[in-house]
Amino acid sequence: MAKEPKKLIANNKKVYHDYFLLEKYEAAIVLKSLKDFLSRDFTPVFRLIEQSSKVFLYGTGTLQRAVAQEMRRVFLAGDEYFYVVEGVDETAALTGALTQDDLLFVFSLKGQSDNATTLARNLKARNVPFIAVTSYLDNDIAHLADESILVGTESLPIGSGHSYEVLDAYFLLVSILFLKYSEYKRSHR
C-alpha cells in the first residue's frame, strides 16, 4: 500500500515523481516477488540439486552471469559447491562432459537466445537435467527444462519515454532458494 507523500515534497514535481517511483519499486516489485517466491514449493528443484553429483550455473548475459556468480557465492555458505560456466565456448565443451548425474541451471531473461536454446536441446538429447530460470514462462528453454522457475520482472517509466526493467527479483530468488534449500536439508536429515 502506497504511503501519502509528505506535503513538503508534494509541491516539487520531480521529487514527487521519484517518491512514487520508489514506492512502486518497493511495493509492486520487491514485495510482490518476495511473496511469490516464499509461497512457491521448490521441492522438485531441491531434489534435483540433492541428487546431482555436480551443479553448474550458466547465465546467458551479463546480468544472468552475475546471478549465477551470486548463487555460487550464497550456496557456498551452506557447503554447496556450484560451478559457474563463464561463456558460450565453455558451454560447448561442457555439454559433452555433462552426465545424467549432473545438473545445470540456465539463467536467461527471455529464454529465447540461440545459444541457450541450442544448449537446452543438447542437454535434453543427452538426458542431462537442467533448470530454466527465466522471466517468461512460455519459451523454448522453459519447455525443454526438467524444472522451470519464472521470475517476475517489471518495467518502470523513468521519464522522457524511457523505462527501466527492474531485474532485482533474480537476486532475490537466489536468496530465497538458498534459505528454503537450507530448511529443506534440515527437515530431510
PDB file of C-alpha atoms in Angstrom:
ATOM      1  CA  MET A   1       0.000   0.000   0.000  1.00  0.00           C
ATOM      2  CA  ALA A   2       1.488   3.345  -1.075  1.00  0.00           C
ATOM      3  CA  LYS A   3       2.085   5.951   1.607  1.00  0.00           C
ATOM      4  CA  GLU A   4       0.912   9.520   1.244  1.00  0.00           C
ATOM      5  CA  PRO A   5       3.806  11.784   0.321  1.00  0.00           C
ATOM      6  CA  LYS A   6       4.779  14.419   2.789  1.00  0.00           C
ATOM      7  CA  LYS A   7       3.296  17.821   1.947  1.00  0.00           C
ATOM      8  CA  LEU A   8       6.765  19.292   1.929  1.00  0.00           C
ATOM      9  CA  ILE A   9       7.710  17.355  -1.209  1.00  0.00           C
ATOM     10  CA  ALA A  10       4.262  17.372  -2.820  1.00  0.00           C
ATOM     11  CA  ASN A  11       4.977  20.787  -4.387  1.00  0.00           C
ATOM     12  CA  ASN A  12       8.144  19.610  -6.114  1.00  0.00           C
ATOM     13  CA  LYS A  13       7.058  17.630  -9.186  1.00  0.00           C
ATOM     14  CA  LYS A  14      10.344  15.763  -9.735  1.00  0.00           C
ATOM     15  CA  VAL A  15      10.733  14.712  -6.109  1.00  0.00           C
ATOM     16  CA  TYR A  16       7.054  13.738  -6.014  1.00  0.00           C
ATOM     17  CA  HIS A  17       7.531  11.574  -9.133  1.00  0.00           C
ATOM     18  CA  ASP A  18      10.688   9.992  -7.688  1.00  0.00           C
ATOM     19  CA  TYR A  19       8.884   9.236  -4.435  1.00  0.00           C
ATOM     20  CA  PHE A  20       6.120   7.338  -6.211  1.00  0.00           C
ATOM     21  CA  LEU A  21       8.610   5.601  -8.487  1.00  0.00           C
ATOM     22  CA  LEU A  22      10.417   4.272  -5.415  1.00  0.00           C
ATOM     23  CA  GLU A  23       7.109   3.349  -3.769  1.00  0.00           C
ATOM     24  CA  LYS A  24       6.118   1.379  -6.848  1.00  0.00           C
ATOM     25  CA  TYR A  25       9.543  -0.288  -6.897  1.00  0.00           C
ATOM     26  CA  GLU A  26       9.204  -1.356  -3.291  1.00  0.00           C
ATOM     27  CA  ALA A  27       5.545  -2.366  -3.303  1.00  0.00           C
ATOM     28  CA  ALA A  28       4.979  -3.714  -6.769  1.00  0.00           C
ATOM     29  CA  ILE A  29       8.267  -5.402  -7.455  1.00  0.00           C
ATOM     30  CA  VAL A  30      10.267  -6.291  -4.375  1.00  0.00           C
ATOM     31  CA  LEU A  31       7.387  -7.238  -2.076  1.00  0.00           C
ATOM     32  CA  LYS A  32       5.451  -8.955  -4.858  1.00  0.00           C
ATOM     33  CA  SER A  33       8.489 -11.047  -5.803  1.00  0.00           C
ATOM     34  CA  LEU A  34       9.248 -11.873  -2.179  1.00  0.00           C
ATOM     35  CA  LYS A  35       5.676 -13.046  -1.513  1.00  0.00           C
ATOM     36  CA  ASP A  36       5.660 -15.027  -4.739  1.00  0.00           C
ATOM     37  CA  PHE A  37       8.945 -16.828  -4.024  1.00  0.00           C
ATOM     38  CA  LEU A  38       8.037 -17.513  -0.385  1.00  0.00           C
ATOM     39  CA  SER A  39       4.751 -19.119  -1.429  1.00  0.00           C
ATOM     40  CA  ARG A  40       6.306 -21.445  -4.028  1.00  0.00           C
ATOM     41  CA  ASP A  41       7.196 -25.054  -3.462  1.00  0.00           C
ATOM     42  CA  PHE A  42      10.721 -25.558  -4.782  1.00  0.00           C
ATOM     43  CA  THR A  43      10.935 -29.187  -3.630  1.00  0.00           C
ATOM     44  CA  PRO A  44      11.409 -30.585  -7.183  1.00  0.00           C
ATOM     45  CA  VAL A  45      14.323 -28.164  -7.685  1.00  0.00           C
ATOM     46  CA  PHE A  46      15.843 -29.130  -4.338  1.00  0.00           C
ATOM     47  CA  ARG A  47      15.570 -32.830  -5.159  1.00  0.00           C
ATOM     48  CA  LEU A  48      17.456 -32.249  -8.402  1.00  0.00           C
ATOM     49  CA  ILE A  49      20.204 -30.386  -6.525  1.00  0.00           C
ATOM     50  CA  GLU A  50      20.380 -33.083  -3.871  1.00  0.00           C
ATOM     51  CA  GLN A  51      20.556 -35.937  -6.412  1.00  0.00           C
ATOM     52  CA  SER A  52      23.256 -34.290  -8.510  1.00  0.00           C
ATOM     53  CA  SER A  53      26.925 -35.083  -8.251  1.00  0.00           C
ATOM     54  CA  LYS A  54      27.788 -31.601  -9.610  1.00  0.00           C
ATOM     55  CA  VAL A  55      25.723 -28.450 -10.119  1.00  0.00           C
ATOM     56  CA  PHE A  56      26.644 -25.983 -12.845  1.00  0.00           C
ATOM     57  CA  LEU A  57      25.295 -22.447 -13.310  1.00  0.00           C
ATOM     58  CA  TYR A  58      25.136 -20.717 -16.692  1.00  0.00           C
ATOM     59  CA  GLY A  59      23.963 -17.180 -17.412  1.00  0.00           C
ATOM     60  CA  THR A  60      23.238 -16.146 -20.987  1.00  0.00           C
ATOM     61  CA  GLY A  61      24.214 -12.497 -20.492  1.00  0.00           C
ATOM     62  CA  THR A  62      25.929 -10.071 -18.138  1.00  0.00           C
ATOM     63  CA  LEU A  63      23.138  -9.873 -15.560  1.00  0.00           C
ATOM     64  CA  GLN A  64      22.479 -13.590 -15.757  1.00  0.00           C
ATOM     65  CA  ARG A  65      26.174 -14.391 -15.175  1.00  0.00           C
ATOM     66  CA  ALA A  66      26.117 -12.073 -12.148  1.00  0.00           C
ATOM     67  CA  VAL A  67      23.130 -14.009 -10.795  1.00  0.00           C
ATOM     68  CA  ALA A  68      24.995 -17.292 -11.371  1.00  0.00           C
ATOM     69  CA  GLN A  69      28.047 -15.911  -9.524  1.00  0.00           C
ATOM     70  CA  GLU A  70      25.827 -14.782  -6.652  1.00  0.00           C
ATOM     71  CA  MET A  71      24.150 -18.176  -6.441  1.00  0.00           C
ATOM     72  CA  ARG A  72      27.535 -19.884  -6.266  1.00  0.00           C
ATOM     73  CA  ARG A  73      28.633 -17.474  -3.512  1.00  0.00           C
ATOM     74  CA  VAL A  74      25.444 -17.807  -1.461  1.00  0.00           C
ATOM     75  CA  PHE A  75      25.198 -21.584  -1.633  1.00  0.00           C
ATOM     76  CA  LEU A  76      28.832 -21.888  -0.626  1.00  0.00           C
ATOM     77  CA  ALA A  77      27.753 -20.663   2.820  1.00  0.00           C
ATOM     78  CA  GLY A  78      25.691 -23.861   3.081  1.00  0.00           C
ATOM     79  CA  ASP A  79      28.576 -26.088   1.960  1.00  0.00           C
ATOM     80  CA  GLU A  80      27.131 -26.476  -1.532  1.00  0.00           C
ATOM     81  CA  TYR A  81      29.745 -26.180  -4.248  1.00  0.00           C
ATOM     82  CA  PHE A  82      28.423 -24.988  -7.610  1.00  0.00           C
ATOM     83  CA  TYR A  83      30.441 -24.307 -10.743  1.00  0.00           C
ATOM     84  CA  VAL A  84      29.831 -21.236 -12.894  1.00  0.00           C
ATOM     85  CA  VAL A  85      30.094 -21.677 -16.645  1.00  0.00           C
ATOM     86  CA  GLU A  86      31.555 -18.410 -17.903  1.00  0.00           C
ATOM     87  CA  GLY A  87      30.664 -18.289 -21.575  1.00  0.00           C
ATOM     88  CA  VAL A  88      29.366 -19.844 -24.762  1.00  0.00           C
ATOM     89  CA  ASP A  89      32.676 -21.554 -25.568  1.00  0.00           C
ATOM     90  CA  GLU A  90      32.634 -23.258 -22.179  1.00  0.00           C
ATOM     91  CA  THR A  91      29.061 -24.489 -22.675  1.00  0.00           C
ATOM     92  CA  ALA A  92      30.045 -26.209 -25.917  1.00  0.00           C
ATOM     93  CA  ALA A  93      32.921 -28.017 -24.216  1.00  0.00           C
ATOM     94  CA  LEU A  94      30.908 -28.751 -21.079  1.00  0.00           C
ATOM     95  CA  THR A  95      27.865 -30.190 -22.845  1.00  0.00           C
ATOM     96  CA  GLY A  96      29.816 -33.253 -23.966  1.00  0.00           C
ATOM     97  CA  ALA A  97      31.223 -33.802 -20.476  1.00  0.00           C
ATOM     98  CA  LEU A  98      27.967 -33.481 -18.529  1.00  0.00           C
ATOM     99  CA  THR A  99      26.199 -36.658 -17.462  1.00  0.00           C
ATOM    100  CA  GLN A 100      22.778 -37.594 -16.160  1.00  0.00           C
ATOM    101  CA  ASP A 101      24.231 -37.229 -12.662  1.00  0.00           C
ATOM    102  CA  ASP A 102      24.938 -33.517 -13.163  1.00  0.00           C
ATOM    103  CA  LEU A 103      22.574 -30.541 -13.047  1.00  0.00           C
ATOM    104  CA  LEU A 104      22.714 -27.242 -14.900  1.00  0.00           C
ATOM    105  CA  PHE A 105      20.836 -24.055 -14.033  1.00  0.00           C
ATOM    106  CA  VAL A 106      20.295 -21.880 -17.130  1.00  0.00           C
ATOM    107  CA  PHE A 107      19.610 -18.221 -16.289  1.00  0.00           C
ATOM    108  CA  SER A 108      18.046 -16.281 -19.143  1.00  0.00           C
ATOM    109  CA  LEU A 109      15.818 -13.228 -19.348  1.00  0.00           C
ATOM    110  CA  LYS A 110      13.523 -14.288 -22.149  1.00  0.00           C
ATOM    111  CA  GLY A 111      14.661 -17.859 -22.733  1.00  0.00           C
ATOM    112  CA  GLN A 112      14.980 -17.263 -26.457  1.00  0.00           C
ATOM    113  CA  SER A 113      18.690 -16.797 -27.173  1.00  0.00           C
ATOM    114  CA  ASP A 114      20.056 -19.107 -29.862  1.00  0.00           C
ATOM    115  CA  ASN A 115      22.975 -20.250 -27.704  1.00  0.00           C
ATOM    116  CA  ALA A 116      20.772 -21.108 -24.735  1.00  0.00           C
ATOM    117  CA  THR A 117      18.188 -22.859 -26.917  1.00  0.00           C
ATOM    118  CA  THR A 118      20.908 -24.951 -28.582  1.00  0.00           C
ATOM    119  CA  LEU A 119      22.354 -25.773 -25.166  1.00  0.00           C
ATOM    120  CA  ALA A 120      18.913 -26.790 -23.859  1.00  0.00           C
ATOM    121  CA  ARG A 121      18.285 -29.055 -26.854  1.00  0.00           C
ATOM    122  CA  ASN A 122      21.699 -30.695 -26.456  1.00  0.00           C
ATOM    123  CA  LEU A 123      21.121 -31.259 -22.745  1.00  0.00           C
ATOM    124  CA  LYS A 124      17.695 -32.747 -23.393  1.00  0.00           C
ATOM    125  CA  ALA A 125      19.101 -35.070 -26.092  1.00  0.00           C
ATOM    126  CA  ARG A 126      21.748 -36.311 -23.629  1.00  0.00           C
ATOM    127  CA  ASN A 127      19.244 -36.624 -20.733  1.00  0.00           C
ATOM    128  CA  VAL A 128      21.183 -34.125 -18.635  1.00  0.00           C
ATOM    129  CA  PRO A 129      18.795 -32.498 -16.154  1.00  0.00           C
ATOM    130  CA  PHE A 130      18.566 -28.724 -16.181  1.00  0.00           C
ATOM    131  CA  ILE A 131      16.530 -25.960 -14.611  1.00  0.00           C
ATOM    132  CA  ALA A 132      15.482 -22.898 -16.600  1.00  0.00           C
ATOM    133  CA  VAL A 133      15.269 -19.585 -14.733  1.00  0.00           C
ATOM    134  CA  THR A 134      13.581 -17.018 -16.981  1.00  0.00           C
ATOM    135  CA  SER A 135      11.267 -14.029 -16.826  1.00  0.00           C
ATOM    136  CA  TYR A 136       8.921 -15.515 -19.434  1.00  0.00           C
ATOM    137  CA  LEU A 137       7.244 -18.866 -18.866  1.00  0.00           C
ATOM    138  CA  ASP A 138       6.407 -19.554 -22.492  1.00  0.00           C
ATOM    139  CA  ASN A 139       9.831 -20.005 -24.075  1.00  0.00           C
ATOM    140  CA  ASP A 140      11.920 -22.747 -25.629  1.00  0.00           C
ATOM    141  CA  ILE A 141      14.258 -23.228 -22.696  1.00  0.00           C
ATOM    142  CA  ALA A 142      11.432 -23.491 -20.147  1.00  0.00           C
ATOM    143  CA  HIS A 143       9.628 -26.064 -22.265  1.00  0.00           C
ATOM    144  CA  LEU A 144      12.737 -28.237 -22.587  1.00  0.00           C
ATOM    145  CA  ALA A 145      13.817 -27.957 -18.932  1.00  0.00           C
ATOM    146  CA  ASP A 146      13.196 -30.526 -16.224  1.00  0.00           C
ATOM    147  CA  GLU A 147      12.061 -27.673 -13.986  1.00  0.00           C
ATOM    148  CA  SER A 148      11.363 -24.043 -14.763  1.00  0.00           C
ATOM    149  CA  ILE A 149      11.405 -21.091 -12.389  1.00  0.00           C
ATOM    150  CA  LEU A 150       9.582 -17.983 -13.516  1.00  0.00           C
ATOM    151  CA  VAL A 151      10.978 -14.688 -12.262  1.00  0.00           C
ATOM    152  CA  GLY A 152       8.601 -11.756 -12.488  1.00  0.00           C
ATOM    153  CA  THR A 153      10.094  -8.523 -13.740  1.00  0.00           C
ATOM    154  CA  GLU A 154       8.535  -5.149 -14.282  1.00  0.00           C
ATOM    155  CA  SER A 155       9.308  -2.003 -16.237  1.00  0.00           C
ATOM    156  CA  LEU A 156       9.100   1.358 -14.573  1.00  0.00           C
ATOM    157  CA  PRO A 157       8.707   4.577 -16.523  1.00  0.00           C
ATOM    158  CA  ILE A 158      11.621   6.891 -15.786  1.00  0.00           C
ATOM    159  CA  GLY A 159      10.636   9.832 -17.953  1.00  0.00           C
ATOM    160  CA  SER A 160      11.228  11.110 -21.472  1.00  0.00           C
ATOM    161  CA  GLY A 161       9.602   7.983 -22.908  1.00  0.00           C
ATOM    162  CA  HIS A 162      12.199   5.702 -21.303  1.00  0.00           C
ATOM    163  CA  SER A 163      11.616   2.808 -18.956  1.00  0.00           C
ATOM    164  CA  TYR A 164      13.779   0.724 -16.683  1.00  0.00           C
ATOM    165  CA  GLU A 165      13.304  -3.036 -16.397  1.00  0.00           C
ATOM    166  CA  VAL A 166      13.810  -3.998 -12.772  1.00  0.00           C
ATOM    167  CA  LEU A 167      15.587  -7.350 -12.560  1.00  0.00           C
ATOM    168  CA  ASP A 168      16.327  -7.447  -8.833  1.00  0.00           C
ATOM    169  CA  ALA A 169      13.943 -10.396  -8.442  1.00  0.00           C
ATOM    170  CA  TYR A 170      16.620 -12.691  -9.895  1.00  0.00           C
ATOM    171  CA  PHE A 171      18.906 -11.900  -6.960  1.00  0.00           C
ATOM    172  CA  LEU A 172      16.032 -12.160  -4.504  1.00  0.00           C
ATOM    173  CA  LEU A 173      15.262 -15.610  -5.929  1.00  0.00           C
ATOM    174  CA  VAL A 174      18.822 -16.768  -5.177  1.00  0.00           C
ATOM    175  CA  SER A 175      18.462 -15.772  -1.516  1.00  0.00           C
ATOM    176  CA  ILE A 176      15.047 -17.410  -1.166  1.00  0.00           C
ATOM    177  CA  LEU A 177      16.249 -20.587  -2.895  1.00  0.00           C
ATOM    178  CA  PHE A 178      19.207 -20.779  -0.526  1.00  0.00           C
ATOM    179  CA  LEU A 179      17.135 -20.202   2.614  1.00  0.00           C
ATOM    180  CA  LYS A 180      14.434 -22.645   1.538  1.00  0.00           C
ATOM    181  CA  TYR A 181      17.023 -25.223   0.474  1.00  0.00           C
ATOM    182  CA  SER A 182      18.743 -24.919   3.853  1.00  0.00           C
ATOM    183  CA  GLU A 183      15.406 -25.588   5.530  1.00  0.00           C
ATOM    184  CA  TYR A 184      14.732 -28.476   3.143  1.00  0.00           C
ATOM    185  CA  LYS A 185      18.091 -30.066   4.049  1.00  0.00           C
ATOM    186  CA  ARG A 186      17.427 -29.656   7.789  1.00  0.00           C
ATOM    187  CA  SER A 187      13.998 -31.279   7.521  1.00  0.00           C
ATOM    188  CA  HIS A 188      15.238 -34.190   5.354  1.00  0.00           C
ATOM    189  CA  ARG A 189      18.144 -35.356   7.509  1.00  0.00           C
TER     190      ARG A 189
END
